[in-house]
Amino acid sequence: MPLVPPTDADRRFMRLALAEAQKTFDEGGVPVGSVMVRNGAVFAGGRNRFRQTNDPTCHAEIDVVRNAGTQPNGYRDVTLYSTLSPCMMCTGAMLFVGIPKVVIGDRETYAGDVDFLVGRGLEVVLLDDPDCIALLRRFIAENAEFWNRVVLGRRDA
C-alpha cells in the first residue's frame, strides 16, 4: 500500500498528539505524543515517558496502546497519530494489535522505517509537520547528550 495524502482531519488530530508531546516536554521528557482515533473521535492518548519513568519501553505509541487497553472489537478501525516516526518496537506493537493506519508528524528528525510499515500493509500518512519537527529539535538541542546516548544508541557519548 502506498503512502496516503493527509486530510484536514489528520492535521487536526495531529494537533492533539502534539499537545501530548508538549506535556511530556514540559515534564522534561522526550517530546513525542500519540492519540488513537476511531469514528472521528479520540479515545486514547499517550506520550513518551521514558525519561520520567526510567522505562525504555514507554514510548508514546506504546503508552497510547496501554491507555487504550483491550478493545472489544479490536483495532481494525483505528488510526494512530504519532508526532514522530515509530521505532521498530512501536511498529511491532501496532502490527501486533492490528492498527491499520498511522499518521506521522515528523520523520525528518527520526526516520523510523516507513517502508517497513507500508510493506506490512499499513496505510501511512506523512505530515512533515513543522511544529512536531521544531519541538523535537528543541529537545535535542537542549538534551544532546541524552539523545545521542539513549535514543541514537551512541553509548560512548
PDB file of C-alpha atoms in Angstrom:
ATOM      1  CA  MET A   1       0.000   0.000   0.000  1.00  0.00           C
ATOM      2  CA  PRO A   2       1.496   3.387  -0.944  1.00  0.00           C
ATOM      3  CA  LEU A   3       1.706   6.477   1.212  1.00  0.00           C
ATOM      4  CA  VAL A   4      -1.633   8.225   1.595  1.00  0.00           C
ATOM      5  CA  PRO A   5      -2.125  12.008   1.302  1.00  0.00           C
ATOM      6  CA  PRO A   6      -3.123  13.799   4.527  1.00  0.00           C
ATOM      7  CA  THR A   7      -6.602  15.126   5.205  1.00  0.00           C
ATOM      8  CA  ASP A   8      -7.721  18.113   7.260  1.00  0.00           C
ATOM      9  CA  ALA A   9      -8.798  15.635   9.954  1.00  0.00           C
ATOM     10  CA  ASP A  10      -5.274  14.173  10.006  1.00  0.00           C
ATOM     11  CA  ARG A  11      -3.851  17.632  10.632  1.00  0.00           C
ATOM     12  CA  ARG A  12      -6.435  18.338  13.339  1.00  0.00           C
ATOM     13  CA  PHE A  13      -5.797  15.088  15.223  1.00  0.00           C
ATOM     14  CA  MET A  14      -2.046  15.617  14.947  1.00  0.00           C
ATOM     15  CA  ARG A  15      -2.532  18.840  16.955  1.00  0.00           C
ATOM     16  CA  LEU A  16      -3.869  16.643  19.784  1.00  0.00           C
ATOM     17  CA  ALA A  17      -0.883  14.287  19.542  1.00  0.00           C
ATOM     18  CA  LEU A  18       1.360  17.359  19.606  1.00  0.00           C
ATOM     19  CA  ALA A  19      -0.379  18.515  22.811  1.00  0.00           C
ATOM     20  CA  GLU A  20       0.628  15.151  24.358  1.00  0.00           C
ATOM     21  CA  ALA A  21       4.209  15.741  23.168  1.00  0.00           C
ATOM     22  CA  GLN A  22       4.183  19.200  24.729  1.00  0.00           C
ATOM     23  CA  LYS A  23       3.029  17.727  28.063  1.00  0.00           C
ATOM     24  CA  THR A  24       5.956  15.355  28.198  1.00  0.00           C
ATOM     25  CA  PHE A  25       8.369  18.079  27.056  1.00  0.00           C
ATOM     26  CA  ASP A  26       7.138  20.253  29.932  1.00  0.00           C
ATOM     27  CA  GLU A  27       7.929  17.334  32.284  1.00  0.00           C
ATOM     28  CA  GLY A  28      11.472  17.052  30.892  1.00  0.00           C
ATOM     29  CA  GLY A  29      10.701  14.053  28.692  1.00  0.00           C
ATOM     30  CA  VAL A  30      11.257  13.239  25.044  1.00  0.00           C
ATOM     31  CA  PRO A  31       8.514  15.191  23.244  1.00  0.00           C
ATOM     32  CA  VAL A  32       6.670  12.511  21.337  1.00  0.00           C
ATOM     33  CA  GLY A  33       2.910  12.265  21.618  1.00  0.00           C
ATOM     34  CA  SER A  34       0.260   9.968  20.246  1.00  0.00           C
ATOM     35  CA  VAL A  35      -3.516   9.634  20.053  1.00  0.00           C
ATOM     36  CA  MET A  36      -5.848   6.919  18.785  1.00  0.00           C
ATOM     37  CA  VAL A  37      -8.924   7.818  16.776  1.00  0.00           C
ATOM     38  CA  ARG A  38     -11.987   5.777  15.921  1.00  0.00           C
ATOM     39  CA  ASN A  39     -15.025   7.095  14.041  1.00  0.00           C
ATOM     40  CA  GLY A  40     -13.712  10.649  14.115  1.00  0.00           C
ATOM     41  CA  ALA A  41     -13.121  10.774  17.883  1.00  0.00           C
ATOM     42  CA  VAL A  42     -10.037  10.412  20.067  1.00  0.00           C
ATOM     43  CA  PHE A  43     -10.435   7.556  22.535  1.00  0.00           C
ATOM     44  CA  ALA A  44      -6.888   7.315  23.916  1.00  0.00           C
ATOM     45  CA  GLY A  45      -3.816   9.472  24.277  1.00  0.00           C
ATOM     46  CA  GLY A  46      -0.249   8.747  25.233  1.00  0.00           C
ATOM     47  CA  ARG A  47       3.181  10.276  25.398  1.00  0.00           C
ATOM     48  CA  ASN A  48       6.785   9.268  25.678  1.00  0.00           C
ATOM     49  CA  ARG A  49       7.545   8.920  29.392  1.00  0.00           C
ATOM     50  CA  PHE A  50      10.829   7.042  29.026  1.00  0.00           C
ATOM     51  CA  ARG A  51      12.856   9.674  30.826  1.00  0.00           C
ATOM     52  CA  GLN A  52      10.323  10.343  33.583  1.00  0.00           C
ATOM     53  CA  THR A  53       9.793   6.661  34.435  1.00  0.00           C
ATOM     54  CA  ASN A  54      13.228   5.255  33.532  1.00  0.00           C
ATOM     55  CA  ASP A  55      11.338   2.739  31.369  1.00  0.00           C
ATOM     56  CA  PRO A  56      12.893   2.470  27.900  1.00  0.00           C
ATOM     57  CA  THR A  57       9.709   0.854  26.560  1.00  0.00           C
ATOM     58  CA  CYS A  58       7.490   3.791  27.490  1.00  0.00           C
ATOM     59  CA  HIS A  59       7.316   5.354  24.039  1.00  0.00           C
ATOM     60  CA  ALA A  60       4.273   7.390  23.012  1.00  0.00           C
ATOM     61  CA  GLU A  61       2.854   4.667  20.769  1.00  0.00           C
ATOM     62  CA  ILE A  62       3.255   2.010  23.458  1.00  0.00           C
ATOM     63  CA  ASP A  63       1.727   4.370  26.040  1.00  0.00           C
ATOM     64  CA  VAL A  64      -1.327   5.021  23.871  1.00  0.00           C
ATOM     65  CA  VAL A  65      -1.834   1.286  23.262  1.00  0.00           C
ATOM     66  CA  ARG A  66      -1.619   0.693  27.027  1.00  0.00           C
ATOM     67  CA  ASN A  67      -4.054   3.523  27.689  1.00  0.00           C
ATOM     68  CA  ALA A  68      -6.494   2.239  25.065  1.00  0.00           C
ATOM     69  CA  GLY A  69      -6.468  -1.217  26.614  1.00  0.00           C
ATOM     70  CA  THR A  70      -8.102  -4.232  25.069  1.00  0.00           C
ATOM     71  CA  GLN A  71     -10.687  -3.170  22.530  1.00  0.00           C
ATOM     72  CA  PRO A  72     -13.808  -5.373  22.320  1.00  0.00           C
ATOM     73  CA  ASN A  73     -13.844  -5.161  18.514  1.00  0.00           C
ATOM     74  CA  GLY A  74     -10.103  -4.947  18.078  1.00  0.00           C
ATOM     75  CA  TYR A  75      -8.204  -2.095  16.449  1.00  0.00           C
ATOM     76  CA  ARG A  76      -9.157  -2.684  12.804  1.00  0.00           C
ATOM     77  CA  ASP A  77     -10.925   0.682  12.527  1.00  0.00           C
ATOM     78  CA  VAL A  78      -8.347   2.732  14.444  1.00  0.00           C
ATOM     79  CA  THR A  79      -5.914   5.375  13.251  1.00  0.00           C
ATOM     80  CA  LEU A  80      -2.851   6.016  15.393  1.00  0.00           C
ATOM     81  CA  TYR A  81      -1.337   9.505  15.258  1.00  0.00           C
ATOM     82  CA  SER A  82       2.278   9.929  16.336  1.00  0.00           C
ATOM     83  CA  THR A  83       4.303  13.099  16.301  1.00  0.00           C
ATOM     84  CA  LEU A  84       7.428  11.091  15.380  1.00  0.00           C
ATOM     85  CA  SER A  85       8.057   8.199  13.013  1.00  0.00           C
ATOM     86  CA  PRO A  86       7.678   4.996  15.058  1.00  0.00           C
ATOM     87  CA  CYS A  87      10.673   2.883  16.023  1.00  0.00           C
ATOM     88  CA  MET A  88      10.623  -0.856  15.386  1.00  0.00           C
ATOM     89  CA  MET A  89       9.327  -1.612  18.905  1.00  0.00           C
ATOM     90  CA  CYS A  90       6.344   0.675  18.385  1.00  0.00           C
ATOM     91  CA  THR A  91       5.825  -0.597  14.852  1.00  0.00           C
ATOM     92  CA  GLY A  92       5.720  -4.121  16.271  1.00  0.00           C
ATOM     93  CA  ALA A  93       3.070  -3.093  18.809  1.00  0.00           C
ATOM     94  CA  MET A  94       0.915  -1.561  16.075  1.00  0.00           C
ATOM     95  CA  LEU A  95       1.212  -4.705  13.971  1.00  0.00           C
ATOM     96  CA  PHE A  96       0.537  -6.933  16.990  1.00  0.00           C
ATOM     97  CA  VAL A  97      -2.761  -5.248  17.878  1.00  0.00           C
ATOM     98  CA  GLY A  98      -3.754  -4.773  14.226  1.00  0.00           C
ATOM     99  CA  ILE A  99      -3.790  -0.998  13.796  1.00  0.00           C
ATOM    100  CA  PRO A 100      -4.266  -0.438  10.045  1.00  0.00           C
ATOM    101  CA  LYS A 101      -3.353   3.256   9.701  1.00  0.00           C
ATOM    102  CA  VAL A 102      -0.679   5.528  11.161  1.00  0.00           C
ATOM    103  CA  VAL A 103      -0.268   9.263  10.658  1.00  0.00           C
ATOM    104  CA  ILE A 104       3.267  10.532  11.291  1.00  0.00           C
ATOM    105  CA  GLY A 105       4.064  14.146  12.170  1.00  0.00           C
ATOM    106  CA  ASP A 106       7.875  14.050  11.828  1.00  0.00           C
ATOM    107  CA  ARG A 107      10.139  11.624  10.068  1.00  0.00           C
ATOM    108  CA  GLU A 108      12.867  14.178   9.460  1.00  0.00           C
ATOM    109  CA  THR A 109      14.312  14.050  12.969  1.00  0.00           C
ATOM    110  CA  TYR A 110      13.996  10.272  13.347  1.00  0.00           C
ATOM    111  CA  ALA A 111      13.212   8.342  10.187  1.00  0.00           C
ATOM    112  CA  GLY A 112      11.873   5.149  11.733  1.00  0.00           C
ATOM    113  CA  ASP A 113      11.099   2.647   8.995  1.00  0.00           C
ATOM    114  CA  VAL A 114       8.195   3.909   6.922  1.00  0.00           C
ATOM    115  CA  ASP A 115       8.924   1.407   4.148  1.00  0.00           C
ATOM    116  CA  PHE A 116       8.519  -1.441   6.655  1.00  0.00           C
ATOM    117  CA  LEU A 117       5.131  -0.066   7.754  1.00  0.00           C
ATOM    118  CA  VAL A 118       3.963   0.248   4.156  1.00  0.00           C
ATOM    119  CA  GLY A 119       5.371  -3.173   3.311  1.00  0.00           C
ATOM    120  CA  ARG A 120       3.336  -4.714   6.144  1.00  0.00           C
ATOM    121  CA  GLY A 121       0.148  -3.271   4.689  1.00  0.00           C
ATOM    122  CA  LEU A 122      -0.372  -0.261   6.949  1.00  0.00           C
ATOM    123  CA  GLU A 123      -1.837   2.873   5.473  1.00  0.00           C
ATOM    124  CA  VAL A 124       0.785   5.560   6.209  1.00  0.00           C
ATOM    125  CA  VAL A 125       0.328   9.328   6.087  1.00  0.00           C
ATOM    126  CA  LEU A 126       3.349  11.623   6.394  1.00  0.00           C
ATOM    127  CA  LEU A 127       2.614  15.164   7.518  1.00  0.00           C
ATOM    128  CA  ASP A 128       6.152  16.558   7.933  1.00  0.00           C
ATOM    129  CA  ASP A 129       4.535  18.910  10.435  1.00  0.00           C
ATOM    130  CA  PRO A 130       6.798  21.885  11.215  1.00  0.00           C
ATOM    131  CA  ASP A 131       5.581  22.114  14.836  1.00  0.00           C
ATOM    132  CA  CYS A 132       6.313  18.437  15.525  1.00  0.00           C
ATOM    133  CA  ILE A 133       9.758  18.830  13.966  1.00  0.00           C
ATOM    134  CA  ALA A 134      10.515  22.059  15.850  1.00  0.00           C
ATOM    135  CA  LEU A 135       9.563  20.680  19.274  1.00  0.00           C
ATOM    136  CA  LEU A 136      11.760  17.609  18.944  1.00  0.00           C
ATOM    137  CA  ARG A 137      14.647  19.652  17.519  1.00  0.00           C
ATOM    138  CA  ARG A 138      14.389  21.966  20.523  1.00  0.00           C
ATOM    139  CA  PHE A 139      14.542  18.974  22.860  1.00  0.00           C
ATOM    140  CA  ILE A 140      17.576  17.574  21.036  1.00  0.00           C
ATOM    141  CA  ALA A 141      19.371  20.932  21.168  1.00  0.00           C
ATOM    142  CA  GLU A 142      18.742  21.157  24.924  1.00  0.00           C
ATOM    143  CA  ASN A 143      19.434  17.440  25.624  1.00  0.00           C
ATOM    144  CA  ALA A 144      22.012  16.398  23.036  1.00  0.00           C
ATOM    145  CA  GLU A 145      23.926  14.040  25.352  1.00  0.00           C
ATOM    146  CA  PHE A 146      20.758  12.173  26.336  1.00  0.00           C
ATOM    147  CA  TRP A 147      19.509  11.984  22.746  1.00  0.00           C
ATOM    148  CA  ASN A 148      22.831  10.744  21.395  1.00  0.00           C
ATOM    149  CA  ARG A 149      23.367   8.186  24.157  1.00  0.00           C
ATOM    150  CA  VAL A 150      19.899   6.798  24.705  1.00  0.00           C
ATOM    151  CA  VAL A 151      17.892   7.408  21.561  1.00  0.00           C
ATOM    152  CA  LEU A 152      20.578   7.068  18.903  1.00  0.00           C
ATOM    153  CA  GLY A 153      22.427   4.356  20.842  1.00  0.00           C
ATOM    154  CA  ARG A 154      25.766   6.122  20.981  1.00  0.00           C
ATOM    155  CA  ARG A 155      26.765   4.561  24.285  1.00  0.00           C
ATOM    156  CA  ASP A 156      30.174   6.246  24.230  1.00  0.00           C
ATOM    157  CA  ALA A 157      28.629   9.745  24.097  1.00  0.00           C
TER     158      ALA A 157
END
